[in-house]
Amino acid sequence: MLHAGTASQPPVKITQISYTGFGGLGSVAFSLVAADKSQEHSWQVAFIGDQELDASYPARCEQYSVEYAAFRTKPGRPYSAWIALARWLGKKRPEVVICHSSTSILACRWYSWLHRAKLIAVEHTPNQVKTRNEWAASRMCMLLADKVVVLTEEYRNELQMAYGRLFRTKKVLVIPNGIDTAVFYPKATHETGKKTRIRLGMAARFFFSKRQDLLIAVMERLAELHTQFYFELVLAGDGSEFESVKKQAEASPVASQVSFEGLLSENDIAPWLRELDIYVHATEGETLSTSLLQAMATGLPIIASDIPGVKNLLGSPEQYGICVRNEVETFTQAVFRLVNEPDLASVLGRSARERVVITYSSTVMLKRYLDIICSV
C-alpha cells in the first residue's frame, strides 16, 4: 500500500457513492475502506437509491469511523435526491469521488466541476442485463468522469463494441473487485470421510437475472435420484423475486430441504459460508460477482453458471470451480461429481482461495485505485 505523506501519494479525502440497499456495491465500498488498515486516508460514504438504507450499513460505518449520509430516491423522480447528494458533497468537500452508482453520475459531476474534485465512475452492472436508463447512465459516465473503472477486460471490450467512437480508450481502466481475505477464510477443521448430509448455498439478490428458481429444481432432481446423500439448500438475500421463489419452494416436494436466510450482513456472510459444503451460483448475468469471490476466499468448491463474469473467475474447466449450463441436469451432475470426489472438491477449494489472495484481495484493489487517483 502507498503510504501517507510520501511524494507518490499524500493523504486524500475520498467519498464513495453507493446504493442504499444491501448488495455488491456496498461490499466493494467497505472493502476499499477496510483495506486502508492504517487509516491513512479520510473516507466518507453516501448511499443513494430507491430502497431504505440497509440496517447493517450504519454499523459498518461506525466500525471504520466513516461519516455517511443516505438519500432516498422516488420512483421516476430521482432529481431531488441527486440535488441533495450534490449539496452534501459541497459541504463535505472530498478531493476524490468514487461513484459506484452510475445513475448518480450527474450529481457527482456537478460537484466535481464546481470544486475541481477528481471523479472516478465504476461500472458494476452486467451489460447483458442493463436497462435503458442504466445504459444512458453508462454513456454519461464515459463522457463526464475523469476515469471509468470496469471490473474485467471482457466488460471493457463489450463497452468498446457498444460505444464505438464514444468509447474513450485512455479513460477506461480495469480494476477487479477485491475482498478482505482475513474475514473470508476457510473453516479450520474439516470432516473426515465422505459426508452424507450435504449443504448447498447461494447468496445473491433475488432478481430477474439470478436463478434461485433453477436451484430449487435441481434440489427436486437430486431427491428423485434417491441417493445415499441428503441435500439441503440455503438461500441468502432479498429482492424483487424473493416472494415468487419462496412460493415455488413452498410448493415443492423438497420444501423441507430449502431454507431462506434473508439478508445477511457481511459480518454474517463469512461464517455462513463456512457452514456450506458446496457453493452454487445460478445466474444469467454477472460482471464480477462479489459473492463468488467470497465463496472462493472461503475455500469452497463452487458450481456456477457458464457465463461471462463467472468464467473469468473460475478459469478453464475445473481450474477454480466447475462452470455448467443453466440446466437442471448439468447442475445436478456437477453436484454429484463433487460429493463423490471429495479430493477434487478440496483441490478446487484450495486453488480458488489462492487465486483470490493473489489477485482479488482488497489491498490489491485499494492500491490500484490510489494509483488512478495519482494519475488524474
Short mmCIF file of C-alpha atoms in Angstrom, two decimals:
data_model
loop_
_atom_site.label_atom_id
_atom_site.label_comp_id
_atom_site.label_asym_id
_atom_site.label_seq_id
_atom_site.Cartn_x
_atom_site.Cartn_y
_atom_site.Cartn_z
CA MET A 1 0.00 0.00 0.00
CA LEU A 2 1.17 3.56 -0.68
CA HIS A 3 1.92 5.50 2.48
CA ALA A 4 0.62 8.84 3.62
CA GLY A 5 2.95 11.78 3.39
CA THR A 6 5.11 10.34 0.62
CA ALA A 7 5.73 12.12 -2.65
CA SER A 8 3.79 9.45 -4.53
CA GLN A 9 0.52 9.67 -2.60
CA PRO A 10 -0.30 12.13 0.21
CA PRO A 11 -3.41 11.53 2.33
CA VAL A 12 -6.62 12.01 0.32
CA LYS A 13 -10.22 12.73 1.32
CA ILE A 14 -12.34 10.22 -0.60
CA THR A 15 -16.13 9.91 -0.79
CA GLN A 16 -17.74 6.82 -2.28
CA ILE A 17 -21.27 6.84 -3.71
CA SER A 18 -23.02 3.51 -3.19
CA TYR A 19 -26.52 2.00 -3.21
CA THR A 20 -28.83 2.16 -0.19
CA GLY A 21 -29.83 -1.50 -0.40
CA PHE A 22 -27.65 -4.44 0.51
CA GLY A 23 -25.51 -5.83 -2.29
CA GLY A 24 -22.20 -5.89 -4.10
CA LEU A 25 -21.79 -2.11 -4.31
CA GLY A 26 -21.78 -1.71 -0.54
CA SER A 27 -19.40 -4.63 -0.17
CA VAL A 28 -16.90 -3.06 -2.59
CA ALA A 29 -17.14 0.34 -0.89
CA PHE A 30 -16.46 -1.11 2.55
CA SER A 31 -13.69 -3.34 1.19
CA LEU A 32 -11.82 -0.25 -0.01
CA VAL A 33 -12.22 1.41 3.39
CA ALA A 34 -11.16 -1.72 5.28
CA ALA A 35 -8.09 -2.15 3.07
CA ASP A 36 -6.78 1.21 4.32
CA LYS A 37 -5.75 -0.52 7.55
CA SER A 38 -3.63 2.37 8.84
CA GLN A 39 -6.43 4.87 8.08
CA GLU A 40 -4.04 6.94 6.01
CA HIS A 41 -6.87 8.47 4.01
CA SER A 42 -10.14 10.10 5.01
CA TRP A 43 -13.25 8.19 3.90
CA GLN A 44 -16.94 9.00 3.60
CA VAL A 45 -19.83 7.07 2.04
CA ALA A 46 -23.07 8.41 0.58
CA PHE A 47 -25.82 5.88 -0.05
CA ILE A 48 -28.45 6.68 -2.66
CA GLY A 49 -31.28 4.58 -4.07
CA ASP A 50 -34.93 3.59 -4.06
CA GLN A 51 -34.66 1.27 -1.03
CA GLU A 52 -34.31 2.03 2.65
CA LEU A 53 -30.76 2.14 3.96
CA ASP A 54 -29.64 -1.38 4.76
CA ALA A 55 -29.62 -1.85 8.52
CA SER A 56 -26.03 -3.12 8.58
CA TYR A 57 -24.50 -0.07 6.88
CA PRO A 58 -24.56 2.41 9.81
CA ALA A 59 -22.82 -0.17 11.98
CA ARG A 60 -20.16 -0.77 9.30
CA CYS A 61 -19.58 2.97 9.00
CA GLU A 62 -19.22 3.24 12.77
CA GLN A 63 -16.83 0.28 12.76
CA TYR A 64 -14.49 2.11 10.39
CA SER A 65 -15.17 5.64 11.76
CA VAL A 66 -16.66 6.64 8.41
CA GLU A 67 -19.09 9.53 8.07
CA TYR A 68 -22.12 8.70 5.94
CA ALA A 69 -25.41 10.03 4.59
CA ALA A 70 -28.39 8.37 2.88
CA PHE A 71 -30.58 9.76 0.10
CA ARG A 72 -33.82 8.03 -0.90
CA THR A 73 -34.98 8.42 -4.49
CA LYS A 74 -38.63 8.42 -5.55
CA PRO A 75 -39.76 6.15 -8.42
CA GLY A 76 -39.27 8.04 -11.68
CA ARG A 77 -38.20 11.20 -9.80
CA PRO A 78 -34.57 10.85 -8.67
CA TYR A 79 -33.73 14.54 -9.14
CA SER A 80 -34.40 15.79 -5.62
CA ALA A 81 -32.13 13.07 -4.21
CA TRP A 82 -29.42 13.99 -6.73
CA ILE A 83 -29.61 17.65 -5.70
CA ALA A 84 -29.44 16.71 -2.02
CA LEU A 85 -26.41 14.50 -2.73
CA ALA A 86 -24.62 17.29 -4.61
CA ARG A 87 -25.27 19.71 -1.75
CA TRP A 88 -23.98 17.21 0.81
CA LEU A 89 -20.82 16.71 -1.22
CA GLY A 90 -20.43 20.50 -1.35
CA LYS A 91 -20.43 20.61 2.46
CA LYS A 92 -18.00 17.71 2.88
CA ARG A 93 -15.60 18.76 0.11
CA PRO A 94 -13.92 15.45 -0.78
CA GLU A 95 -10.94 15.64 -3.11
CA VAL A 96 -12.00 12.42 -4.87
CA VAL A 97 -15.45 10.98 -5.59
CA ILE A 98 -15.72 7.28 -6.47
CA CYS A 99 -19.19 6.78 -7.93
CA HIS A 100 -20.28 3.13 -7.74
CA SER A 101 -23.87 4.10 -8.58
CA SER A 102 -23.74 5.17 -12.22
CA THR A 103 -27.26 6.65 -12.18
CA SER A 104 -25.95 9.33 -9.76
CA ILE A 105 -23.17 10.48 -12.10
CA LEU A 106 -24.78 13.87 -12.86
CA ALA A 107 -24.80 14.90 -9.20
CA CYS A 108 -21.20 13.77 -8.80
CA ARG A 109 -20.11 15.59 -11.96
CA TRP A 110 -21.78 18.81 -10.82
CA TYR A 111 -19.89 18.71 -7.52
CA SER A 112 -16.55 17.76 -9.09
CA TRP A 113 -16.86 20.54 -11.68
CA LEU A 114 -17.64 23.20 -9.06
CA HIS A 115 -14.89 22.12 -6.67
CA ARG A 116 -12.31 20.64 -9.05
CA ALA A 117 -12.53 17.22 -7.43
CA LYS A 118 -11.45 14.04 -9.18
CA LEU A 119 -14.33 11.84 -10.34
CA ILE A 120 -14.00 8.10 -10.86
CA ALA A 121 -17.03 6.17 -12.12
CA VAL A 122 -17.23 2.41 -11.57
CA GLU A 123 -19.31 0.16 -13.83
CA HIS A 124 -20.79 -2.76 -11.87
CA THR A 125 -23.98 -3.76 -13.74
CA PRO A 126 -23.59 -6.62 -16.24
CA ASN A 127 -24.05 -5.27 -19.77
CA GLN A 128 -26.36 -8.18 -20.58
CA VAL A 129 -28.97 -7.05 -18.04
CA LYS A 130 -28.67 -3.25 -18.18
CA THR A 131 -31.93 -1.33 -18.52
CA ARG A 132 -32.33 1.59 -20.94
CA ASN A 133 -31.75 4.04 -18.06
CA GLU A 134 -28.63 2.18 -16.96
CA TRP A 135 -27.20 2.30 -20.49
CA ALA A 136 -27.89 6.05 -20.57
CA ALA A 137 -26.09 6.45 -17.22
CA SER A 138 -23.19 4.37 -18.53
CA ARG A 139 -22.78 6.70 -21.51
CA MET A 140 -22.85 9.69 -19.18
CA CYS A 141 -20.07 8.11 -17.12
CA MET A 142 -17.98 7.72 -20.27
CA LEU A 143 -18.44 11.39 -21.10
CA LEU A 144 -18.33 13.02 -17.66
CA ALA A 145 -15.99 11.02 -15.40
CA ASP A 146 -12.25 11.60 -15.27
CA LYS A 147 -11.72 7.84 -15.24
CA VAL A 148 -14.08 4.89 -15.72
CA VAL A 149 -13.28 1.68 -13.88
CA VAL A 150 -14.58 -1.64 -15.18
CA LEU A 151 -14.07 -4.98 -13.48
CA THR A 152 -12.88 -7.21 -16.33
CA GLU A 153 -11.22 -6.99 -19.74
CA GLU A 154 -14.29 -8.69 -21.23
CA TYR A 155 -16.51 -5.91 -19.89
CA ARG A 156 -14.16 -3.27 -21.32
CA ASN A 157 -14.31 -4.94 -24.74
CA GLU A 158 -18.12 -5.08 -24.59
CA LEU A 159 -18.31 -1.35 -23.86
CA GLN A 160 -15.89 -0.57 -26.69
CA MET A 161 -18.03 -2.52 -29.15
CA ALA A 162 -21.24 -0.90 -27.88
CA TYR A 163 -19.96 2.70 -27.91
CA GLY A 164 -17.72 2.82 -30.96
CA ARG A 165 -16.36 6.36 -31.32
CA LEU A 166 -17.85 7.38 -27.99
CA PHE A 167 -15.53 4.96 -26.20
CA ARG A 168 -12.61 6.75 -24.50
CA THR A 169 -9.72 4.29 -24.59
CA LYS A 170 -7.40 6.19 -22.26
CA LYS A 171 -10.17 6.86 -19.76
CA VAL A 172 -11.27 3.25 -19.15
CA LEU A 173 -9.23 1.11 -16.75
CA VAL A 174 -9.71 -2.43 -15.42
CA ILE A 175 -9.67 -2.95 -11.64
CA PRO A 176 -11.23 -6.17 -10.34
CA ASN A 177 -13.21 -6.02 -7.13
CA GLY A 178 -11.42 -7.26 -4.04
CA ILE A 179 -12.45 -8.66 -0.68
CA ASP A 180 -10.90 -8.90 2.76
CA THR A 181 -9.29 -12.34 2.82
CA ALA A 182 -8.73 -12.00 6.58
CA VAL A 183 -12.52 -12.00 7.03
CA PHE A 184 -13.34 -14.61 4.39
CA TYR A 185 -11.22 -17.68 5.13
CA PRO A 186 -11.75 -21.46 5.14
CA LYS A 187 -13.09 -23.47 8.06
CA ALA A 188 -10.27 -24.53 10.38
CA THR A 189 -11.35 -28.15 10.65
CA HIS A 190 -12.72 -30.48 8.01
CA GLU A 191 -14.93 -33.54 8.16
CA THR A 192 -13.10 -36.85 7.79
CA GLY A 193 -14.57 -39.39 5.43
CA LYS A 194 -17.42 -38.95 3.00
CA LYS A 195 -20.33 -36.87 4.30
CA THR A 196 -23.91 -37.92 3.59
CA ARG A 197 -25.59 -34.63 4.60
CA ILE A 198 -24.60 -32.00 2.02
CA ARG A 199 -25.35 -28.30 2.49
CA LEU A 200 -25.58 -26.21 -0.69
CA GLY A 201 -25.93 -22.44 -0.63
CA MET A 202 -26.16 -19.27 -2.70
CA ALA A 203 -26.02 -15.65 -1.52
CA ALA A 204 -27.37 -13.11 -4.01
CA ARG A 205 -30.18 -10.67 -4.66
CA PHE A 206 -33.45 -12.26 -5.72
CA PHE A 207 -33.51 -10.52 -9.09
CA PHE A 208 -34.71 -11.41 -12.56
CA SER A 209 -31.15 -12.23 -13.69
CA LYS A 210 -30.50 -14.62 -10.78
CA ARG A 211 -31.66 -18.22 -10.97
CA GLN A 212 -32.52 -19.37 -7.45
CA ASP A 213 -35.56 -20.96 -9.11
CA LEU A 214 -33.23 -23.26 -11.06
CA LEU A 215 -31.53 -24.39 -7.86
CA ILE A 216 -34.86 -25.44 -6.37
CA ALA A 217 -35.49 -27.53 -9.48
CA VAL A 218 -32.01 -29.04 -9.03
CA MET A 219 -32.95 -29.99 -5.45
CA GLU A 220 -36.04 -31.78 -6.78
CA ARG A 221 -33.93 -33.69 -9.26
CA LEU A 222 -31.43 -34.68 -6.56
CA ALA A 223 -34.29 -36.03 -4.46
CA GLU A 224 -35.70 -38.01 -7.41
CA LEU A 225 -32.43 -39.91 -7.81
CA HIS A 226 -32.75 -41.47 -4.31
CA THR A 227 -29.06 -41.49 -3.45
CA GLN A 228 -27.46 -42.01 -0.04
CA PHE A 229 -26.96 -38.24 0.23
CA TYR A 230 -29.35 -35.84 1.94
CA PHE A 231 -29.16 -32.38 0.38
CA GLU A 232 -30.09 -29.03 1.86
CA LEU A 233 -30.26 -25.70 0.00
CA VAL A 234 -29.86 -22.42 1.87
CA LEU A 235 -30.59 -19.17 0.02
CA ALA A 236 -29.46 -15.82 1.42
CA GLY A 237 -30.60 -12.46 0.11
CA ASP A 238 -33.68 -10.42 -0.71
CA GLY A 239 -35.11 -8.64 -3.72
CA SER A 240 -37.95 -8.28 -6.17
CA GLU A 241 -38.20 -12.03 -6.96
CA PHE A 242 -37.98 -13.24 -3.36
CA GLU A 243 -41.69 -13.96 -2.87
CA SER A 244 -42.09 -15.85 -6.14
CA VAL A 245 -39.06 -18.05 -5.41
CA LYS A 246 -40.26 -18.68 -1.87
CA LYS A 247 -43.70 -19.73 -3.15
CA GLN A 248 -42.02 -22.08 -5.62
CA ALA A 249 -40.04 -23.65 -2.76
CA GLU A 250 -43.10 -23.97 -0.50
CA ALA A 251 -45.00 -25.81 -3.26
CA SER A 252 -42.08 -28.11 -4.00
CA PRO A 253 -41.77 -31.70 -2.76
CA VAL A 254 -38.39 -30.68 -1.28
CA ALA A 255 -39.82 -27.73 0.66
CA SER A 256 -38.41 -29.03 3.95
CA GLN A 257 -34.91 -29.08 2.42
CA VAL A 258 -34.92 -25.44 1.24
CA SER A 259 -34.48 -22.56 3.68
CA PHE A 260 -34.22 -18.79 3.33
CA GLU A 261 -31.81 -16.77 5.46
CA GLY A 262 -32.90 -13.31 4.27
CA LEU A 263 -30.37 -10.52 4.08
CA LEU A 264 -27.09 -11.25 5.82
CA SER A 265 -24.62 -8.57 6.81
CA GLU A 266 -21.08 -9.01 5.55
CA ASN A 267 -20.05 -9.98 9.08
CA ASP A 268 -22.67 -12.75 8.99
CA ILE A 269 -21.93 -13.97 5.46
CA ALA A 270 -18.40 -15.15 6.24
CA PRO A 271 -19.37 -17.65 8.99
CA TRP A 272 -22.48 -18.62 6.98
CA LEU A 273 -20.28 -19.58 4.03
CA ARG A 274 -18.02 -21.66 6.27
CA GLU A 275 -21.01 -23.86 7.15
CA LEU A 276 -21.62 -24.79 3.49
CA ASP A 277 -20.20 -27.83 1.72
CA ILE A 278 -20.68 -26.55 -1.85
CA TYR A 279 -21.39 -23.05 -3.12
CA VAL A 280 -23.83 -23.00 -6.06
CA HIS A 281 -24.36 -19.85 -8.12
CA ALA A 282 -27.01 -19.89 -10.85
CA THR A 283 -27.27 -16.65 -12.80
CA GLU A 284 -27.92 -15.18 -16.24
CA GLY A 285 -25.62 -12.17 -15.86
CA GLU A 286 -22.59 -11.12 -13.79
CA THR A 287 -19.82 -8.58 -14.07
CA LEU A 288 -17.54 -9.77 -11.29
CA SER A 289 -19.56 -11.47 -8.58
CA THR A 290 -18.67 -10.42 -5.03
CA SER A 291 -20.44 -13.44 -3.57
CA LEU A 292 -18.40 -15.76 -5.80
CA LEU A 293 -15.19 -14.07 -4.63
CA GLN A 294 -16.30 -14.50 -1.03
CA ALA A 295 -17.03 -18.20 -1.59
CA MET A 296 -13.67 -18.67 -3.31
CA ALA A 297 -11.83 -16.97 -0.45
CA THR A 298 -13.65 -19.28 1.98
CA GLY A 299 -12.15 -22.23 0.13
CA LEU A 300 -15.46 -23.71 -1.00
CA PRO A 301 -15.83 -25.91 -4.08
CA ILE A 302 -18.04 -23.98 -6.49
CA ILE A 303 -20.55 -24.88 -9.18
CA ALA A 304 -21.70 -21.86 -11.20
CA SER A 305 -23.32 -20.83 -14.46
CA ASP A 306 -21.15 -20.95 -17.56
CA ILE A 307 -21.47 -17.26 -18.49
CA PRO A 308 -19.16 -14.24 -18.85
CA GLY A 309 -18.46 -12.72 -15.45
CA VAL A 310 -18.27 -16.21 -13.94
CA LYS A 311 -15.89 -17.98 -16.31
CA ASN A 312 -13.32 -15.20 -15.88
CA LEU A 313 -13.24 -16.01 -12.15
CA LEU A 314 -13.38 -19.80 -12.26
CA GLY A 315 -10.98 -20.10 -15.18
CA SER A 316 -10.60 -23.03 -17.53
CA PRO A 317 -12.59 -26.21 -16.85
CA GLU A 318 -12.08 -27.38 -13.26
CA GLN A 319 -9.35 -24.84 -12.54
CA TYR A 320 -11.02 -22.93 -9.69
CA GLY A 321 -14.54 -24.33 -9.87
CA ILE A 322 -17.00 -26.02 -12.20
CA CYS A 323 -18.95 -24.00 -14.79
CA VAL A 324 -22.10 -25.57 -16.22
CA ARG A 325 -25.03 -24.60 -18.43
CA ASN A 326 -28.14 -23.22 -16.75
CA GLU A 327 -29.88 -26.57 -16.91
CA VAL A 328 -31.17 -28.78 -14.13
CA GLU A 329 -29.31 -31.88 -15.27
CA THR A 330 -25.90 -30.22 -15.67
CA PHE A 331 -26.06 -28.64 -12.21
CA THR A 332 -27.28 -31.92 -10.73
CA GLN A 333 -24.46 -33.98 -12.24
CA ALA A 334 -21.87 -31.43 -11.10
CA VAL A 335 -23.17 -31.68 -7.52
CA PHE A 336 -22.92 -35.48 -7.63
CA ARG A 337 -19.41 -35.28 -9.00
CA LEU A 338 -18.16 -33.11 -6.14
CA VAL A 339 -19.79 -35.19 -3.41
CA ASN A 340 -18.42 -38.40 -4.93
CA GLU A 341 -14.95 -36.94 -5.48
CA PRO A 342 -14.04 -35.15 -2.24
CA ASP A 343 -10.40 -34.85 -3.31
CA LEU A 344 -11.45 -32.85 -6.37
CA ALA A 345 -13.64 -30.64 -4.18
CA SER A 346 -10.69 -29.96 -1.86
CA VAL A 347 -8.32 -29.12 -4.72
CA LEU A 348 -10.82 -26.72 -6.28
CA GLY A 349 -11.40 -25.00 -2.93
CA ARG A 350 -7.69 -24.53 -2.22
CA SER A 351 -6.98 -23.26 -5.73
CA ALA A 352 -9.87 -20.79 -5.54
CA ARG A 353 -8.64 -19.42 -2.21
CA GLU A 354 -5.11 -18.93 -3.58
CA ARG A 355 -6.44 -17.12 -6.65
CA VAL A 356 -8.38 -14.60 -4.56
CA VAL A 357 -5.46 -13.94 -2.19
CA ILE A 358 -3.11 -13.21 -5.09
CA THR A 359 -5.41 -11.35 -7.50
CA TYR A 360 -8.63 -10.24 -5.80
CA SER A 361 -7.70 -9.07 -2.30
CA SER A 362 -8.97 -5.71 -1.08
CA THR A 363 -5.42 -4.43 -0.50
CA VAL A 364 -4.56 -5.01 -4.17
CA MET A 365 -7.78 -3.24 -5.19
CA LEU A 366 -7.07 -0.21 -2.99
CA LYS A 367 -3.55 0.22 -4.35
CA ARG A 368 -4.89 0.23 -7.91
CA TYR A 369 -7.48 2.88 -7.06
CA LEU A 370 -4.83 5.04 -5.38
CA ASP A 371 -2.65 4.71 -8.47
CA ILE A 372 -5.53 6.03 -10.58
CA ILE A 373 -6.10 8.94 -8.19
CA CYS A 374 -2.43 9.89 -8.55
CA SER A 375 -2.70 9.83 -12.34
CA VAL A 376 -5.82 12.04 -12.72
#
